[in-house]
Short mmCIF file of C-alpha atoms in Angstrom, two decimals:
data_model
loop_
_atom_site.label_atom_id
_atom_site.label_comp_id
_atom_site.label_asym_id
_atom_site.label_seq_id
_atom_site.Cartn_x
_atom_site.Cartn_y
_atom_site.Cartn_z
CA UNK A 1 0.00 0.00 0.00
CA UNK A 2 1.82 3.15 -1.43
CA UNK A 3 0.84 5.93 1.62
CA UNK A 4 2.52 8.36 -0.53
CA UNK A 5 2.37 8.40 -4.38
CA UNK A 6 4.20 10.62 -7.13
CA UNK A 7 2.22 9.73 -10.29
CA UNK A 8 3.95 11.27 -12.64
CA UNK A 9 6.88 9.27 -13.52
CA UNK A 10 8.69 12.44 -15.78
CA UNK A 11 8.18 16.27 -15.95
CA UNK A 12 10.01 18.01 -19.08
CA UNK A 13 10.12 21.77 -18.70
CA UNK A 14 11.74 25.10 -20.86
CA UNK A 15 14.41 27.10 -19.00
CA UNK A 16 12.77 29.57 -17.13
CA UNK A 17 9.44 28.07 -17.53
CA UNK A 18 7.94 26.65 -13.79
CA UNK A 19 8.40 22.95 -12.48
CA UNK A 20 5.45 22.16 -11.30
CA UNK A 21 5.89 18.32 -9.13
CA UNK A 22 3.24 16.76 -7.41
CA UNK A 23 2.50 14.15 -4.62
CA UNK A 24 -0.36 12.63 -2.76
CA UNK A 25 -0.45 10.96 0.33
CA UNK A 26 -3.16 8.51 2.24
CA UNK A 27 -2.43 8.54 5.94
CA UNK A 28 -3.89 11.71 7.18
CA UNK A 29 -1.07 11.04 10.27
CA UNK A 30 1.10 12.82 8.38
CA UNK A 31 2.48 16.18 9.66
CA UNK A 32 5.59 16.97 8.11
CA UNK A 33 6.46 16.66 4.22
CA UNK A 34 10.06 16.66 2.87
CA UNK A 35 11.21 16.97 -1.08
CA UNK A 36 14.57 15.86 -1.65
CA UNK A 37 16.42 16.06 -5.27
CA UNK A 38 18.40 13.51 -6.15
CA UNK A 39 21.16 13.77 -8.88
CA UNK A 40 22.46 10.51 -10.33
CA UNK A 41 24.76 8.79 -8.26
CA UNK A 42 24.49 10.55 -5.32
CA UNK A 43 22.64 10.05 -2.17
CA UNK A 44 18.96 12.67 -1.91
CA UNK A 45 19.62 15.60 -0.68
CA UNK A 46 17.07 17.38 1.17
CA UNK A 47 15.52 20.59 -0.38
CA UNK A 48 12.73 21.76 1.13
CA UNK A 49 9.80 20.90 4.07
CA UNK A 50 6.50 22.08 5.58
CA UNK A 51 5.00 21.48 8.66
CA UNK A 52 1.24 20.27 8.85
CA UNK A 53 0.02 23.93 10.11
CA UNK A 54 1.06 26.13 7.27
CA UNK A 55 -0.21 25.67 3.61
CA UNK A 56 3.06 27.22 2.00
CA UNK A 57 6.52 27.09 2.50
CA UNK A 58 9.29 29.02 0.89
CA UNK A 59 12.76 29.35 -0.04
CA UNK A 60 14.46 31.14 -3.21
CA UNK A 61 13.10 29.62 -6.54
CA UNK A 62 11.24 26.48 -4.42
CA UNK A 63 7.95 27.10 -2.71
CA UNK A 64 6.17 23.91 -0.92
CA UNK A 65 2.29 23.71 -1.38
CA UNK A 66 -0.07 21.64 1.06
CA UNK A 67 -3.52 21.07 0.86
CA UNK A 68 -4.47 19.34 3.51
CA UNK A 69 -8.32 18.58 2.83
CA UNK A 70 -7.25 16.73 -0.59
CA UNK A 71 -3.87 15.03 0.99
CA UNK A 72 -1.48 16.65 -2.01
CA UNK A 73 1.10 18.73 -2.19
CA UNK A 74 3.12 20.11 -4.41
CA UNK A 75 6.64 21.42 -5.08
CA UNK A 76 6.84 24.81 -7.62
CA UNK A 77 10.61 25.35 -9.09
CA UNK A 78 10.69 28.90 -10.47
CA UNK A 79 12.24 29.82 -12.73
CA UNK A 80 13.69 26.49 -13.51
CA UNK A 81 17.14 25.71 -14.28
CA UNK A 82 19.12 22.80 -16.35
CA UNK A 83 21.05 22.18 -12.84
CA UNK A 84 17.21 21.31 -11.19
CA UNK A 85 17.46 18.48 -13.66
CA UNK A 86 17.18 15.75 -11.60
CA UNK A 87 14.88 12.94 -9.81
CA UNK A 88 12.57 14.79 -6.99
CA UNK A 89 11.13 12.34 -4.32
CA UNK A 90 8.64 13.94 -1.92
CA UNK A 91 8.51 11.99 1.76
CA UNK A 92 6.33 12.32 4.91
CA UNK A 93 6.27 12.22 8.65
CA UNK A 94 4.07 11.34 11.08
CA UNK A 95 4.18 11.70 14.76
CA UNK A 96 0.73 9.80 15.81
CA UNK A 97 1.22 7.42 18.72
CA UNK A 98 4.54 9.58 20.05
CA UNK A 99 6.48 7.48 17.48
CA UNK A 100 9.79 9.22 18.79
CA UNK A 101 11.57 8.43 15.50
CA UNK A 102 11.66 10.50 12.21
CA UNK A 103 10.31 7.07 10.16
CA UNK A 104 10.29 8.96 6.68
CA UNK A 105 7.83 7.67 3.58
CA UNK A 106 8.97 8.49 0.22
CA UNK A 107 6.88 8.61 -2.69
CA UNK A 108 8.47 6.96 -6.07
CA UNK A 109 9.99 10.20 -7.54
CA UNK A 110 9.73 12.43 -10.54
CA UNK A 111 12.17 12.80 -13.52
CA UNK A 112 12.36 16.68 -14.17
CA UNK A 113 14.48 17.60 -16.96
CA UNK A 114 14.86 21.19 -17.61
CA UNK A 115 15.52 21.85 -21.17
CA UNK A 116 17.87 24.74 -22.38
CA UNK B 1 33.58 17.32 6.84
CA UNK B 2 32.28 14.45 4.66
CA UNK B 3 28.56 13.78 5.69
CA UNK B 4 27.88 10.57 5.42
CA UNK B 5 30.04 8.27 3.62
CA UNK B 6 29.31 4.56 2.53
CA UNK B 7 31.70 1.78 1.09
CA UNK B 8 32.03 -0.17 -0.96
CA UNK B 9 30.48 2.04 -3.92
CA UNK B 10 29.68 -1.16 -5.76
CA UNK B 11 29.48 -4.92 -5.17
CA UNK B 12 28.93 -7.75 -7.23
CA UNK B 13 27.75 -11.09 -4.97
CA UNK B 14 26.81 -14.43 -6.12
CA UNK B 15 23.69 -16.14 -4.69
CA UNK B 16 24.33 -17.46 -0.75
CA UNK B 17 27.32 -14.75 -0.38
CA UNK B 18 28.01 -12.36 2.67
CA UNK B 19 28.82 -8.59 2.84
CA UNK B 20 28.93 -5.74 4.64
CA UNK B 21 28.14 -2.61 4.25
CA UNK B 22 29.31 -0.01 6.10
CA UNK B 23 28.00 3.40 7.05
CA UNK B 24 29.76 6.48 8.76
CA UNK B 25 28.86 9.90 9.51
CA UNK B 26 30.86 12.87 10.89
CA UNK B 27 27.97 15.31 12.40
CA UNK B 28 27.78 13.80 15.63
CA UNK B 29 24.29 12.42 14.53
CA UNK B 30 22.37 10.30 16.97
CA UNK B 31 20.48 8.91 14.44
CA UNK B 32 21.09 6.39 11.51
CA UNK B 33 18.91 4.76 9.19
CA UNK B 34 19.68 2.10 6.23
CA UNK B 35 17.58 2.82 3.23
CA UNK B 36 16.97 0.91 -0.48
CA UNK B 37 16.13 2.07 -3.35
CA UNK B 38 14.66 0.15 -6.07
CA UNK B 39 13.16 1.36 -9.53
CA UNK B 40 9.47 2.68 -8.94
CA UNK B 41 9.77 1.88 -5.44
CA UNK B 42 11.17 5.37 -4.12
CA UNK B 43 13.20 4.78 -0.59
CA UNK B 44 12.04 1.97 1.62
CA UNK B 45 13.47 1.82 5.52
CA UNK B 46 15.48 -1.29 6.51
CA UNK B 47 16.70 -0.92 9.44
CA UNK B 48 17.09 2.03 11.93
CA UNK B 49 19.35 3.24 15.15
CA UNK B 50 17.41 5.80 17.23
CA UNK B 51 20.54 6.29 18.98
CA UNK B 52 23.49 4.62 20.03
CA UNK B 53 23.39 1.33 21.64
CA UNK B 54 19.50 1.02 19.73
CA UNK B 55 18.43 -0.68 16.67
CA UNK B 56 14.89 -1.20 15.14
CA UNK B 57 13.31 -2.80 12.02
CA UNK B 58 11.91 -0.43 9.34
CA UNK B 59 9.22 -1.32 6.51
CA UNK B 60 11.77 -4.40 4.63
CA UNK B 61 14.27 -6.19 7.59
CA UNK B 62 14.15 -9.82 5.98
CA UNK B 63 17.54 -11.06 5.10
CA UNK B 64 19.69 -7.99 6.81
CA UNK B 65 21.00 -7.20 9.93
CA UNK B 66 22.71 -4.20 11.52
CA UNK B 67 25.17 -3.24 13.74
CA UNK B 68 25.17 0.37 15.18
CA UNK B 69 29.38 -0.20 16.39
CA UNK B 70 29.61 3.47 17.80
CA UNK B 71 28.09 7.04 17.66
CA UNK B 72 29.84 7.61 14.14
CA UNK B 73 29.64 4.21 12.45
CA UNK B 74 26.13 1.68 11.25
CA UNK B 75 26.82 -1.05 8.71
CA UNK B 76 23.99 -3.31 7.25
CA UNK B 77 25.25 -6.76 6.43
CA UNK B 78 23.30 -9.51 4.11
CA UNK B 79 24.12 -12.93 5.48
CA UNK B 80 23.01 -15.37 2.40
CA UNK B 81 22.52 -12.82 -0.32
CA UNK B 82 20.03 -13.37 -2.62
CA UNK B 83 19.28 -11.94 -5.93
CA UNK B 84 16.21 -9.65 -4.87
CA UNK B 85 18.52 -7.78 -2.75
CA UNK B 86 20.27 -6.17 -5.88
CA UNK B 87 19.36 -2.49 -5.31
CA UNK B 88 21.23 0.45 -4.32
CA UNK B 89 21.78 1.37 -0.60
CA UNK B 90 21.41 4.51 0.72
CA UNK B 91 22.60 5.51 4.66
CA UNK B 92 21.10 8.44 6.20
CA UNK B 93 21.70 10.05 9.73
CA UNK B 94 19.90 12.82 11.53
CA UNK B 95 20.29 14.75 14.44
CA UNK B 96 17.79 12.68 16.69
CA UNK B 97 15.30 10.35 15.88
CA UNK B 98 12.55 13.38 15.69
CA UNK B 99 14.36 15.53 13.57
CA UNK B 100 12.85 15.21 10.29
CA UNK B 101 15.31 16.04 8.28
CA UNK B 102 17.89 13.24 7.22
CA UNK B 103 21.11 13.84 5.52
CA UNK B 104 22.27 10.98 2.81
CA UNK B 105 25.03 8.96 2.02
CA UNK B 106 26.20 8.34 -1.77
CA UNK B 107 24.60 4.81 -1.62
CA UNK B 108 26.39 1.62 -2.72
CA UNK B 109 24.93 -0.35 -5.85
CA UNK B 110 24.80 -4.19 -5.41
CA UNK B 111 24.23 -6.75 -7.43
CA UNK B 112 23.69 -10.46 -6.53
CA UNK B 113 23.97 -12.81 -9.36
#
């Protein structure tokens, strides 16, 4: 049972245009969300979060969306860049139960490739 | 400061074979987490150390075990490997066990034949 889903397998975007990445999750436990970029042959590297009790989170070109009522969220890249050409992977948190450790989900990742 | 590093980078095992993995991290972490990777899977939990001394199962345990040897170091060894363990192997270590934000390792790509 996939709790967290990224359905699109591969975004293709213009320089400058905006990468637009999506997720949904299941288990309305969750109350943090993560997006980490990962480059090819490197370990994820963590980008951006947001907490459960705001809708929006940002930082330079990457702003974190979360609708809560429809269990999505979404990661905006803008403008993009060839460098944000990469695989995205969007995980969550929960802390129901006082689970005391940070037990990440990941979703299955997104292809972006920024075009020139 | 490295992060967290990982050897080997890449293993090749036949069927029944034994490795280790090893795992070390240089930010005075508490926490440590062993991680695969498989196509269309995203990242799935193996194994995790809250802290030192502590280990726990995550979502796929069957056919690894862990060691947490010290504060720094966590390696993830497969006893009998078997060929639906090829994947790639990604370490991770946080501050404490409720910080959310984990910082990765390189990984290690293995292949059992």
């Amino acid at each position: 049972d996939q709790q967290v889903k990224q359905n699109s397998p591969s975004l293709s975007v213009q320089e400058g245009r905006i990468s637009i990445l999506n997720c949904d999750y299941t288990n309305s436990m969750f109350d943090y969300f993560l997006w980490y970029k990962k480059y090819p042959a490197e370990g994820p590297t963590f980008l951006i979060s947001i907490s459960s009790i705001k809708d929006k989170n940002e930082d330079g070109r990457f702003t974190v969306f979360l609708n809560k009522s429809a269990k999505h969220l979404s990661l905006h890249i803008v403008p993009s860049q060839p460098g944000d050409s990469a695989v995205y992977f969007c995980a969550a948190s929960s802390n129901a139960g006082g689970t005391s450790y940070g037990k990440l989900t990941f979703g299955q990742g997104t292809i972006l490739t920024v075009h020139p | 400061n490295a992060g967290v590093t990982q050897t080997p980078k890449f293993q090749v095992l036949k069927t029944g074979q034994s490795m280790t993995l090893q795992c070390a991290q240089d930010m005075n972490h508490n926490s440590m987490y062993w991680y695969r990777q498989d196509p269309g899977m995203g990242l799935r939990l193996i194994y995790y150390s809250a802290s030192e001394g502590t280990t726990d199962k995550g979502e796929v345990p069957n056919g690894y075990n862990v060691s947490r040897l010290n504060k720094r170091e966590f390696s993830l060894r497969l006893e009998s490997a078997a060929p639906s363990q090829t994947s790639v192997y990604f370490c991770a270590s946080s501050e404490e066990a409720r910080s959310k934000t984990q910082y990765f390792g390189p990984g290690t790509r293995l292949l059992v034949l």
